[in-house]
Structures are given as C-alpha cells and as structure tokens.
Coordinates of C-alpha atoms and ligand atoms in Angstrom, one line a residue:
Chain A
M20 CA 117.5 79.3 126.9
N21 CA 120.7 80.6 125.4
L22 CA 120.7 83.5 123.0
I23 CA 123.1 85.5 120.9
L24 CA 122.4 89.2 120.9
H25 CA 123.6 91.9 118.6
I26 CA 123.0 95.2 120.2
W27 CA 123.5 98.8 119.0
R28 CA 126.0 100.5 121.3
Q29 CA 126.6 104.2 121.0
A30 CA 128.2 106.1 123.8
S31 CA 126.7 109.5 123.0
P32 CA 124.9 111.3 120.1
S33 CA 128.2 112.7 118.7
V34 CA 130.1 109.4 118.3
P35 CA 129.4 106.7 115.8
G36 CA 127.8 103.5 117.1
A37 CA 128.1 99.9 116.2
M38 CA 126.4 96.5 116.7
V39 CA 128.1 94.6 119.6
R40 CA 127.7 90.8 120.1
Y41 CA 126.7 89.4 123.5
E42 CA 125.9 86.0 124.7
A43 CA 123.0 85.7 127.0
R44 CA 123.0 82.3 128.8
D45 CA 120.4 80.7 131.0
I46 CA 117.5 83.0 130.1
S47 CA 114.1 81.9 131.3
P48 CA 111.5 81.8 128.5
D49 CA 109.1 83.5 131.0
M50 CA 111.1 86.6 131.2
S51 CA 110.0 89.7 129.4
F52 CA 112.3 91.1 126.7
L53 CA 113.3 93.9 129.1
E54 CA 113.9 91.5 132.0
M55 CA 116.2 89.6 129.7
L56 CA 118.1 92.9 129.1
D57 CA 118.1 93.6 132.8
V58 CA 119.8 90.2 133.4
L59 CA 122.3 91.0 130.7
N60 CA 123.0 94.4 132.2
E61 CA 123.6 92.9 135.7
R62 CA 126.1 90.5 134.2
L63 CA 127.8 93.4 132.3
M64 CA 128.1 95.5 135.4
E65 CA 129.5 92.5 137.4
R66 CA 132.3 92.4 134.9
G67 CA 132.8 96.1 135.1
D68 CA 131.3 97.0 131.7
A69 CA 128.8 99.8 131.1
P70 CA 125.2 98.6 131.0
I71 CA 123.1 98.9 127.9
A72 CA 120.9 102.0 128.0
F73 CA 117.3 101.4 127.0
D74 CA 114.0 103.2 127.7
H75 CA 111.4 101.7 129.9
D76 CA 108.9 102.7 132.6
C77 CA 105.6 101.0 133.2
R78 CA 106.5 97.7 131.7
E79 CA 102.9 96.9 131.1
G80 CA 102.3 98.5 127.7
I81 CA 100.8 101.8 128.7
C82 CA 103.5 104.4 128.9
G83 CA 105.1 104.2 125.5
S84 CA 108.7 104.4 126.9
C85 CA 110.1 101.1 125.6
S86 CA 111.2 101.3 122.0
L87 CA 113.3 98.6 120.5
M88 CA 113.7 97.5 116.9
I89 CA 114.0 93.7 117.3
D90 CA 115.1 91.8 114.2
G91 CA 113.8 94.6 112.0
L92 CA 110.4 94.8 113.7
A93 CA 109.3 97.6 115.9
H94 CA 108.5 96.1 119.3
G95 CA 109.5 92.7 118.0
P96 CA 107.6 89.8 116.5
H97 CA 104.5 89.8 118.6
R98 CA 101.6 91.8 117.1
G99 CA 99.8 94.4 119.2
T100 CA 102.3 94.5 122.1
A101 CA 105.0 96.9 123.2
T102 CA 108.5 95.6 123.8
C103 CA 107.9 95.3 127.5
Q104 CA 105.0 92.9 126.8
L105 CA 107.1 90.6 124.6
H106 CA 108.3 87.4 126.2
M107 CA 111.4 85.4 125.5
R108 CA 109.1 82.4 124.7
S109 CA 108.5 84.2 121.4
F110 CA 112.1 83.3 120.4
R111 CA 113.6 79.9 120.0
D112 CA 116.6 78.6 122.0
G113 CA 119.9 79.6 120.4
A114 CA 118.3 82.4 118.4
E115 CA 120.4 85.3 117.2
I116 CA 118.5 88.6 118.0
R117 CA 119.4 92.0 116.6
I118 CA 118.4 95.0 118.7
E119 CA 118.5 98.6 117.4
P120 CA 117.1 101.9 118.4
W121 CA 114.3 103.6 116.4
R122 CA 115.9 105.3 113.5
A123 CA 114.7 108.6 112.2
R124 CA 116.2 112.1 111.8
A125 CA 113.6 113.4 114.2
F126 CA 114.6 110.8 116.8
P127 CA 118.3 111.4 117.5
V128 CA 120.1 108.6 119.5
V129 CA 120.8 109.7 123.0
K130 CA 122.7 106.6 124.1
D131 CA 122.7 103.0 122.9
L132 CA 119.0 102.1 122.4
V133 CA 117.6 105.4 123.8
V134 CA 116.4 108.0 121.4
D135 CA 115.0 111.5 122.0
R136 CA 111.3 111.4 121.0
G137 CA 110.7 115.1 122.0
A138 CA 109.5 115.7 118.4
L139 CA 106.3 113.8 119.2
D140 CA 105.8 116.0 122.3
R141 CA 106.2 119.1 120.2
I142 CA 103.5 117.8 117.8
I143 CA 101.2 117.5 120.8
A144 CA 102.1 121.0 122.0
A145 CA 101.2 122.4 118.6
G146 CA 97.6 121.4 119.0
G147 CA 97.0 118.0 120.6
F148 CA 94.8 119.4 123.4
I149 CA 91.4 121.1 123.9
S150 CA 90.9 124.5 125.5
A151 CA 88.2 124.5 128.1
P152 CA 87.3 127.1 130.8
T153 CA 88.1 125.8 134.2
G154 CA 85.4 125.4 136.8
G155 CA 83.2 122.7 138.2
A156 CA 83.2 119.5 136.2
Q157 CA 80.0 118.9 134.2
D158 CA 77.9 115.9 134.8
A159 CA 79.3 113.2 132.5
N160 CA 76.0 112.7 130.8
T161 CA 75.3 116.3 129.8
I162 CA 77.3 115.9 126.5
L163 CA 76.1 112.9 124.6
V164 CA 78.4 111.3 122.0
P165 CA 77.3 108.7 119.5
K166 CA 78.6 105.3 120.3
P167 CA 80.5 104.7 117.0
D168 CA 82.3 108.0 117.5
V169 CA 83.2 107.1 121.0
D170 CA 84.6 103.8 119.9
T171 CA 86.7 105.3 117.1
A172 CA 87.9 108.1 119.3
M173 CA 88.9 105.7 122.1
D174 CA 90.6 103.4 119.7
A175 CA 92.7 106.3 118.5
A176 CA 93.2 107.6 122.1
Q177 CA 95.0 104.3 122.9
C178 CA 98.1 105.7 121.2
I179 CA 100.9 105.7 123.8
G180 CA 103.3 107.8 121.7
C181 CA 106.0 105.2 121.6
G182 CA 107.1 106.1 118.0
A183 CA 106.9 102.6 116.6
C184 CA 105.0 103.9 113.6
V185 CA 107.9 106.2 112.8
A186 CA 110.4 103.5 113.3
A187 CA 108.6 101.0 111.1
C188 CA 107.7 103.5 108.3
P189 CA 109.9 103.3 105.2
N190 CA 109.5 107.1 105.0
G191 CA 110.1 107.8 108.7
S192 CA 106.6 109.4 108.9
A193 CA 104.8 110.3 112.1
S194 CA 101.5 110.3 110.3
L195 CA 99.9 107.6 112.4
F196 CA 100.9 109.3 115.6
T197 CA 99.6 112.7 114.5
A198 CA 96.5 111.2 113.0
S199 CA 95.6 109.3 116.2
K200 CA 95.6 112.5 118.2
L201 CA 93.6 114.3 115.5
T202 CA 91.1 111.5 115.3
H203 CA 90.8 111.2 119.1
L204 CA 90.1 114.9 119.6
G205 CA 88.4 115.6 116.3
L206 CA 85.6 113.1 116.9
L207 CA 84.6 114.3 120.4
P208 CA 82.4 117.3 121.0
Q209 CA 85.0 118.9 123.3
G210 CA 87.5 118.8 120.4
Q211 CA 85.3 120.5 117.8
P212 CA 86.0 124.2 118.3
E213 CA 89.7 123.8 117.5
R214 CA 89.3 120.8 115.1
Y215 CA 90.5 122.4 111.9
A216 CA 93.1 124.8 113.3
R217 CA 94.4 121.8 115.2
A218 CA 94.7 119.8 112.0
L219 CA 96.7 122.6 110.4
T220 CA 99.1 123.2 113.3
M221 CA 99.8 119.6 114.1
V222 CA 100.5 118.6 110.5
R223 CA 102.7 121.7 110.1
R224 CA 104.6 120.8 113.2
M225 CA 105.0 117.2 112.0
D226 CA 106.5 118.5 108.8
L227 CA 108.8 120.9 110.6
E228 CA 110.2 118.1 112.7
S229 CA 111.5 116.6 109.5
F230 CA 109.4 113.4 109.6
G231 CA 108.7 111.9 106.2
H232 CA 105.4 111.9 104.4
C233 CA 102.8 109.1 104.2
T234 CA 102.8 106.8 101.2
L235 CA 100.3 104.4 102.7
H236 CA 102.5 101.3 102.9
G237 CA 100.5 100.4 106.0
E238 CA 103.7 99.4 108.0
C239 CA 102.7 101.7 110.9
Q240 CA 99.4 100.0 111.7
E241 CA 101.1 96.6 111.8
A242 CA 103.9 97.9 114.1
C243 CA 101.6 99.8 116.4
P244 CA 101.4 98.1 119.8
K245 CA 97.8 99.5 120.1
E246 CA 96.9 98.4 116.5
I247 CA 95.7 101.8 115.5
S248 CA 94.2 101.8 112.0
I249 CA 95.5 103.9 109.1
D250 CA 91.9 105.0 108.8
T251 CA 93.0 107.7 111.2
I252 CA 95.4 109.0 108.6
T253 CA 92.5 109.3 106.1
R254 CA 90.7 111.3 108.7
M255 CA 93.8 113.5 109.3
N256 CA 94.1 114.2 105.6
R257 CA 90.4 115.0 105.3
D258 CA 90.5 117.5 108.2
F259 CA 93.8 119.1 107.0
L260 CA 92.6 119.5 103.4
R261 CA 89.2 120.8 104.5
A262 CA 91.0 123.3 106.9
G263 CA 93.3 124.4 104.2
L264 CA 90.6 124.7 101.5
T265 CA 87.5 125.8 103.3
A266 CA 87.9 126.5 107.0
G267 CA 88.6 130.1 106.1
R268 CA 91.4 132.5 106.6
A269 CA 90.7 132.5 110.3
A270 CA 91.9 128.9 110.9
V271 CA 94.9 129.4 108.6
A272 CA 95.8 132.7 110.2
E273 CA 95.4 131.2 113.7
S274 CA 97.8 128.4 112.8
D275 CA 100.5 130.8 111.6
Chain B
M22 CA 100.3 132.4 104.0
N23 CA 97.6 131.8 101.5
R24 CA 95.7 128.6 101.3
L25 CA 97.4 127.1 98.2
Q26 CA 100.7 127.8 99.8
V27 CA 99.6 126.1 103.0
L28 CA 98.6 123.0 101.0
W29 CA 101.6 122.9 98.7
Q30 CA 104.1 123.4 101.5
S31 CA 102.7 120.5 103.6
T32 CA 103.3 116.8 103.0
V33 CA 99.6 116.1 103.2
G34 CA 98.8 118.8 100.6
K35 CA 101.5 117.5 98.3
K36 CA 100.1 114.0 98.5
A37 CA 96.6 115.5 97.8
V38 CA 98.1 117.1 94.6
M39 CA 99.6 113.7 93.7
A40 CA 96.3 112.0 94.3
V41 CA 94.2 114.4 92.2
T42 CA 96.7 114.5 89.3
G43 CA 97.1 110.7 89.5
L44 CA 93.3 110.3 89.3
V45 CA 93.2 112.6 86.3
L46 CA 95.8 110.4 84.6
V47 CA 94.0 107.2 85.5
A48 CA 90.8 108.6 84.0
Y49 CA 92.7 109.3 80.8
L50 CA 94.3 105.8 80.9
I51 CA 90.9 104.2 81.1
S52 CA 89.7 106.1 78.0
H53 CA 93.0 105.3 76.3
V54 CA 92.8 101.6 76.8
L55 CA 89.1 101.4 75.8
A56 CA 89.9 103.4 72.6
N57 CA 93.0 101.3 71.8
L58 CA 91.0 98.0 72.2
L59 CA 89.3 99.1 68.9
V60 CA 92.3 97.8 67.1
F61 CA 90.9 94.3 67.6
D62 CA 88.0 95.4 65.5
G63 CA 90.1 96.0 62.4
P64 CA 91.6 99.2 61.0
E65 CA 88.4 101.1 60.2
R66 CA 87.0 102.1 63.6
V67 CA 90.3 102.8 65.3
N68 CA 91.5 105.0 62.5
R69 CA 88.2 106.8 62.4
Y70 CA 88.5 107.4 66.1
A71 CA 92.0 108.9 65.6
A72 CA 90.7 111.1 62.9
L73 CA 87.8 112.2 65.1
L74 CA 90.2 113.2 67.9
H75 CA 92.4 115.2 65.6
G76 CA 89.4 116.8 64.0
T77 CA 88.5 118.4 67.4
G78 CA 91.6 120.5 67.2
G79 CA 91.5 122.8 70.2
A80 CA 89.9 120.2 72.5
L81 CA 92.6 117.7 71.7
W82 CA 95.3 120.2 72.6
S83 CA 93.5 121.4 75.8
A84 CA 93.3 117.7 76.9
R85 CA 97.0 117.3 76.2
L86 CA 97.7 120.4 78.2
V87 CA 95.7 119.2 81.2
L88 CA 97.6 115.8 81.0
L89 CA 100.9 117.5 80.7
V90 CA 100.3 119.7 83.7
A91 CA 99.1 116.7 85.7
V92 CA 102.2 114.8 84.8
I93 CA 104.5 117.7 85.8
L94 CA 102.7 118.3 89.2
H95 CA 102.7 114.6 89.9
V96 CA 106.4 114.2 89.2
V97 CA 107.5 117.4 91.0
A98 CA 105.6 116.5 94.1
A99 CA 106.9 112.9 94.0
V100 CA 110.5 114.0 93.7
Q101 CA 110.2 116.5 96.5
L102 CA 108.5 114.0 98.8
T103 CA 111.0 111.3 98.0
L104 CA 113.9 113.6 98.9
R105 CA 112.1 114.4 102.1
S106 CA 111.6 110.7 102.9
R107 CA 115.3 110.0 102.3
A108 CA 116.3 112.8 104.6
A109 CA 113.9 111.6 107.3
R110 CA 116.0 108.4 107.9
P111 CA 119.6 109.4 107.3
S112 CA 121.0 106.1 108.8
S113 CA 119.2 103.0 108.0
Y114 CA 118.7 99.9 110.2
V115 CA 121.8 97.7 110.3
A116 CA 119.7 94.6 110.6
G117 CA 117.2 95.8 108.0
R118 CA 113.5 96.5 108.4
E119 CA 111.1 93.6 108.0
P120 CA 108.2 94.7 105.8
Q121 CA 104.9 93.7 107.4
A122 CA 102.2 95.2 105.3
S123 CA 103.7 97.0 102.3
T124 CA 103.1 95.4 98.9
L125 CA 105.4 95.0 95.9
A126 CA 103.3 97.8 94.3
S127 CA 103.8 100.2 97.2
R128 CA 107.6 99.4 97.4
T129 CA 108.1 100.0 93.7
I130 CA 105.9 103.1 93.4
R131 CA 108.9 105.4 93.0
W132 CA 111.2 103.5 90.6
G133 CA 108.1 102.2 88.8
G134 CA 107.0 105.8 88.4
A135 CA 110.4 106.8 87.0
L136 CA 110.3 103.9 84.5
I137 CA 106.8 105.0 83.5
L138 CA 108.1 108.5 82.9
V139 CA 110.9 107.3 80.6
F140 CA 108.4 105.0 78.9
L141 CA 106.0 107.9 78.4
V142 CA 108.6 110.0 76.5
Y143 CA 109.4 107.0 74.3
H144 CA 105.7 106.2 73.8
I145 CA 105.0 109.7 72.5
L146 CA 108.0 109.6 70.2
H147 CA 106.8 106.1 69.0
F148 CA 103.1 106.5 68.4
T149 CA 102.3 110.2 68.6
T150 CA 105.1 112.0 66.7
G151 CA 106.4 108.9 65.1
G152 CA 110.1 109.9 65.4
A153 CA 110.9 106.6 67.1
H154 CA 108.8 104.4 64.7
P155 CA 110.5 103.3 61.5
E156 CA 107.2 102.7 59.6
F157 CA 105.1 105.5 61.1
I158 CA 102.1 106.7 59.1
E159 CA 100.4 109.8 60.4
L160 CA 96.7 109.2 61.5
N161 CA 96.9 105.5 60.8
P162 CA 97.1 104.0 64.3
Y163 CA 96.1 100.6 63.1
H164 CA 99.1 100.3 60.8
N165 CA 101.4 101.9 63.4
V166 CA 100.4 99.3 66.1
A167 CA 100.4 96.4 63.6
T168 CA 104.0 97.2 62.6
G169 CA 105.3 98.8 65.8
F170 CA 105.2 95.7 68.1
R171 CA 106.8 93.3 65.6
N172 CA 110.2 94.3 67.1
P173 CA 110.7 92.1 70.2
L174 CA 112.7 94.8 72.0
V175 CA 109.9 97.3 71.5
A176 CA 107.2 94.9 72.5
G177 CA 109.3 93.8 75.5
F178 CA 109.8 97.3 76.7
Y179 CA 106.1 98.0 76.4
A180 CA 105.2 94.8 78.3
I181 CA 107.5 95.7 81.1
A182 CA 106.2 99.3 81.3
M183 CA 102.6 98.0 81.4
I184 CA 103.5 95.8 84.5
A185 CA 104.9 99.0 86.1
V186 CA 101.7 100.9 85.2
G187 CA 99.5 98.1 86.6
L188 CA 101.5 98.0 89.9
H189 CA 101.5 101.8 90.0
L190 CA 97.7 101.9 89.7
Y191 CA 97.2 99.1 92.2
H192 CA 98.8 101.2 94.9
G193 CA 98.0 104.6 93.5
V194 CA 94.3 104.3 92.9
W195 CA 93.8 102.9 96.4
S196 CA 96.0 105.3 98.2
S197 CA 94.7 108.4 96.5
G198 CA 91.3 108.0 98.1
R199 CA 93.1 108.0 101.5
S200 CA 95.4 110.9 100.6
L201 CA 92.4 112.9 99.8
G202 CA 90.6 111.8 102.9
V203 CA 87.6 110.4 101.1
S204 CA 87.9 106.7 101.6
R205 CA 85.5 105.1 104.0
P206 CA 86.8 103.6 107.2
S207 CA 87.3 99.9 106.9
P208 CA 87.9 97.0 109.2
R209 CA 90.5 95.9 106.8
P210 CA 92.0 99.1 105.5
L211 CA 94.6 97.6 103.4
H212 CA 92.2 95.7 101.1
R213 CA 91.6 97.3 97.7
R214 CA 89.3 95.6 95.3
L215 CA 88.5 98.6 93.1
A216 CA 92.1 99.4 92.7
L217 CA 92.9 95.8 91.8
A218 CA 90.1 95.6 89.3
L219 CA 91.2 98.8 87.6
A220 CA 94.9 98.0 87.6
A221 CA 94.2 94.5 86.2
F222 CA 91.9 95.9 83.5
V223 CA 94.3 98.6 82.3
W224 CA 97.3 96.2 82.4
L225 CA 95.5 93.4 80.6
G226 CA 94.0 95.7 78.0
F227 CA 97.3 97.3 77.0
T228 CA 99.3 94.1 77.3
A229 CA 96.8 92.2 75.1
I230 CA 97.5 94.8 72.3
V231 CA 101.2 94.5 72.7
V232 CA 101.2 90.7 72.7
A233 CA 98.8 90.6 69.7
G234 CA 100.9 93.1 67.8
Y235 CA 104.1 91.1 68.5
L236 CA 102.4 87.9 67.3
G237 CA 101.3 89.6 64.1
V238 CA 97.5 89.3 64.8
F239 CA 96.9 92.7 63.2
G240 CA 97.3 92.4 59.5
R241 CA 99.4 94.9 57.6
A242 CA 96.4 95.8 55.5
G243 CA 95.6 98.9 57.4
Ligands
FES330 S1 107.6 100.2 129.3 FE1 105.8 101.3 129.3 S2 105.0 100.7 127.4 FE2 106.7 99.4 127.5

C-alpha cells in the first residue's frame, strides 16, 4: 500500500517544529506502524536525510515507550492497543496519516516524535511504591486478598506509563496514570500502611508537574492501551479527600 | 500546611469544592423548578408561596447567602482550573484531537457555565429586583412571569440559557459524584441515568414555563 504521511519534525527542544510531508510507497499491510516508520527511516537515511526520531522498545505493548498521536488519536485508531501493536491494515491504501508527539507542558519534545515523560517517573517517585522490610520472601498464600480486589488492582496495575491519557486529555491531565497507581497499591494489603500519605504526595506531585485537572471527559480511558477505567480516578479522589480531611495531621505532615 | 489549604491548593480538592457547591446549587434548582411549576395552577398558589418565602425574612436571606457563596466558590475554582488546563497544553495538536468519549455537555461545560453566570445576573434583575422587567410588580410572580416572557428576545434568551443549564447538569451531576469519590465503580463508567433524568426534568420544567409564558398561556389577571 502507498501512504502519505505528515510527520512532526523538530530538531531539538529549543527550535520550532513543523509537519513535514513524506510519501511511503510499497508498505505491507502486515507491518506494524513502527515497522512502517522503520522502513521510511531506512529510505530517508539512504538519501542522506536524518531519520525520524520516535520512542520504542518492546514492540509488544508492555513497555510503554511508543507514543504517537496518529490522526488525532493517541496510539491510533485501534482500541486497547499501543502504537507498536497497531498494524497498517488498519489504514486504507492511499490514506493520509498525521503523526505528532504527545503534547503537554509536562512532556517537552526532545526531538521529532520523542517527548520527555520524566514527569510520570517523578509522580511514581513521590509515592508509587510500598515500603517493606527486606528478608526472606513470605509464602504467597499467607496474605489473602479478596478476588474482586485482586481483579481491580491488577486491572489498574496494567498501566504501562505511556502517557496516552495525558495526550488524549483536553486538560492535559495525568489523573488516569496517577489514579491507576493509587488504585493498584491502595487495594492490596501491602499498600495499606502508606495508602493515604501516598494519595497526598502523588496528587501533589501531579499538580506540581503542571498537568491539568480532571473534568471527567472520559477521553483517557478510551485512549488507554490497557483500557483502564476512570473508576480509578473516583478512587484516587476518594483517597485524596479522605487523606486531606480525616487521615490526620500525620499523613499531611508526612507528605510535606 | 493545614488541611483546608491542602485541599484548596490541589486540583482534586478544587474539583471537590466545585462538586459540593454544584450539588448545593442543583438542590436549589430542583426546589426552584418545583415551586415555579405552581404558575400552571393559577396566580393564587404561586403568589402565596412567594409571600411565604418573603415572610421568613432571615431564613430567606441565609439561603441567599449560602447560594451566593456557592456560586462564588464554584466560579473561582472553575476559572483557576481552566487557566491551569490551558497552561497544561501550551501548543495544541496541529492535526487536532479526535474526541472519543467526551459529550457535548462536557465540552461546553466552561462556556455554558459562563453563559449561565451572565444569565443569572440578568435573571435576578428581571424577576427578583425587577430592574430589568418593564411591568414588574413586587411579590406578584404570576403577573411577572405572565408578562415577562411575552417579549420574544427575553423568552429566547431564557430558552437558550435553560439548554445551557440542562447540559451543565447532565455533565455536572454525574461528574460531581466522581470528583467526590462517592460514585460506585461501574462496568460502563460513562453512563449516567440519574444525571440525565435530573437535567431533563430541570430543563423541561423551566422551558415549559418560558414557552407557556411566551404563548400567553398565563392570563394577565394575576
Ligand atoms: S514499544 Fe513497548 S509498548 Fe509499544
């Protein structure tokens, strides 16, 4: 198949970028979207042009590296998949495809389609962990967890931190990301001791990183390659408000 | 930091303030539409109801104060959060962003809210103080409604504002439960039957009065 691509090119964070038109001929419909870009890059290099920079690693939807806004949709038109799992058969022959990086103040463009998603790492560093004494691992069955809690926690734990929720959100909010981590850890017994302090510190970090707020458009859950539900956001709000109102000065002080 | 500061300075806390103040205003709107529907019963009952409210004196003014504070907090939080949201995406997508799940109601929540605020000022001048009503008679709501909507411009503005109110409630009532963290998890989290019913009821109730007033259903007798 033959395609016309409009791709965001930006040499560095400090210079302005623009959409550049490319023609991609003889593309196999069985290629993944990233393989199609690989082919384009090889051809660009053959003619001595700089290849298009884009993030990728696992190419099987588990690492969260790939991050493309394709025709205005985070990770493209296929629901519940990351860009690396999108195949060219999802497009028709002759299609014009527009490819842009995630856009948010918190995600500065590094080069072309690559953005710096360090802000998400800093939200995790603010509280997205549990503290446990080291030592011999316990037997897996000594801590029992109700099945519905396991299911909800594991659904939330599927988050790969790609940032599609931020990219698709009209407010540039990282609520779904933060809420996924809070849901994952807040539902499991190991996450209980730090549950409310965690809600305070992670939400505060999210705000400090200049992400927007949540107005519940629901765009994030549609864009999420792991189809994480906005129910997690309800849970984040509940834990944060409870922490702020009732968890006592200790949790508030601890989060300062 | 004290707790209220923690809440007010966070986006989640501000949304909670918007949710609580919004729900206070929705509760008032429901009582407002129910009371107003009395106009269909003729002048006597609705005028008696107005007299009753004004007879309470202090209670009426306390209620007004609560509503005023709710409106102010709701608007201040909305403006601050909107500015934040704009700042969070300084450069927009060249090819646009394709909405997948947002509704007309969620996308118009800000401008709709601004329209409602303008309407609110006019509405108070029109029916409460009477300054914007050419034939205003104090404590005679039946007469004021009967005459107030004969002007097509006035009726039209009210009708448009009521559409904005309906849309605002459709998104706001549903999302406030989530902002407060009290909604139950749902396999289809975007569905909102309660909010739809409430929004439709409030919109229909008020719009019926506007349309009937415009058509001259209410006699001038009152
Ligand atoms: S490259 Fe790892 S998720 Fe797409």
